[in-house]
């Protein structure tokens, strides 16, 4: 099986989690085999197709609603979609925060049990998935605080319905220790992506030699540090392109690129589109939201 790549989930400013929504033909990313430490909720209001999650390929009809636990390798859901009209809502959040909250608020006990069950992935196959989907839809235009409250409601609704396990396994190549190290590396990247940052500097910050760090990071994430740094810079550039009216030149330099031509070339390679066309597609499809 192809090695999954690590995805760094970057919540928008003022939020503790990420939600986005889009309709085809606007594609914010290409299909890819990846994993991340965050839980993920995916809702497709309609259509049929195949899911590629863990070691299993399974079918869905009449749309889909899944809750994936951390570090489960999966493809983007547009891969395997077999109907004409594609529409997707995605929520990515840190379940550890909710588990910690359950220590102080007994009201979170049922949600904590849900997240335990979601460690293997789960799907709602009955029409109740659309009831939860309606709650998810309402999140798109809410403020960050209202989004958070609505997320709790979504999870609460999950606890009220029957669901099936996807029997997926977490990505075993990333141990608990390595997960924390990778998170620390990405914290450093996120804090410094706009400036020059080298593997030697990062290695020193996490107490490793440069050569050991390069081997560890490639083995743990499936990508080099330079690739990860570039992806974070491009992700932040995408956020600025759709959420601000800053010029593309300013965005390029603000995100750590020392030349506009380099930014354009790498953006095209990763997003499969130019920055200008990416922004214009967003303008032409106002129903798309990344906030």
mmCIF file with all atom_site columns, C-alpha atoms in Angstrom, residues 34 53 60 68 75 78 87 92 94 107 116 133 230 236 240 251 255 260 265-266 271:
data_model
loop_
_atom_site.group_PDB
_atom_site.id
_atom_site.type_symbol
_atom_site.label_atom_id
_atom_site.label_alt_id
_atom_site.label_comp_id
_atom_site.label_asym_id
_atom_site.label_entity_id
_atom_site.label_seq_id
_atom_site.pdbx_PDB_ins_code
_atom_site.Cartn_x
_atom_site.Cartn_y
_atom_site.Cartn_z
_atom_site.occupancy
_atom_site.B_iso_or_equiv
_atom_site.pdbx_formal_charge
_atom_site.auth_seq_id
_atom_site.auth_comp_id
_atom_site.auth_asym_id
_atom_site.auth_atom_id
_atom_site.pdbx_PDB_model_num
ATOM 1  C CA . UNK A 1 34  ? -3.000  11.093 3.920  1.00 0.00 ? 34  UNK A CA 1
ATOM 2  C CA . UNK A 1 53  ? -10.229 4.447  4.516  1.00 0.00 ? 53  UNK A CA 1
ATOM 3  C CA . UNK A 1 60  ? -21.907 4.476  0.266  1.00 0.00 ? 60  UNK A CA 1
ATOM 4  C CA . UNK A 1 68  ? -12.746 9.354  11.548 1.00 0.00 ? 68  UNK A CA 1
ATOM 5  C CA . UNK A 1 75  ? -8.221  9.440  0.558  1.00 0.00 ? 75  UNK A CA 1
ATOM 6  C CA . UNK A 1 78  ? -13.879 13.163 -4.110 1.00 0.00 ? 78  UNK A CA 1
ATOM 7  C CA . UNK A 1 87  ? -20.670 18.665 -2.427 1.00 0.00 ? 87  UNK A CA 1
ATOM 8  C CA . UNK A 1 92  ? -11.305 18.675 11.593 1.00 0.00 ? 92  UNK A CA 1
ATOM 9  C CA . UNK A 1 94  ? -8.558  17.975 18.207 1.00 0.00 ? 94  UNK A CA 1
ATOM 10 C CA . UNK A 1 107 ? -21.879 16.180 30.378 1.00 0.00 ? 107 UNK A CA 1
ATOM 11 C CA . UNK A 1 116 ? -13.360 6.256  21.546 1.00 0.00 ? 116 UNK A CA 1
ATOM 12 C CA . UNK A 1 133 ? -25.942 16.944 8.151  1.00 0.00 ? 133 UNK A CA 1
ATOM 13 C CA . UNK A 1 230 ? 6.399   24.583 1.520  1.00 0.00 ? 230 UNK A CA 1
ATOM 14 C CA . UNK A 1 236 ? -1.476  29.826 4.591  1.00 0.00 ? 236 UNK A CA 1
ATOM 15 C CA . UNK A 1 240 ? -5.056  34.673 2.548  1.00 0.00 ? 240 UNK A CA 1
ATOM 16 C CA . UNK A 1 251 ? 0.845   37.159 0.007  1.00 0.00 ? 251 UNK A CA 1
ATOM 17 C CA . UNK A 1 255 ? 4.202   33.493 3.432  1.00 0.00 ? 255 UNK A CA 1
ATOM 18 C CA . UNK A 1 260 ? 6.939   35.649 -6.924 1.00 0.00 ? 260 UNK A CA 1
ATOM 19 C CA . UNK A 1 265 ? 5.552   27.595 -9.544 1.00 0.00 ? 265 UNK A CA 1
ATOM 20 C CA . UNK A 1 266 ? 5.178   25.823 -6.178 1.00 0.00 ? 266 UNK A CA 1
ATOM 21 C CA . UNK A 1 271 ? -2.693  23.095 -5.770 1.00 0.00 ? 271 UNK A CA 1
#
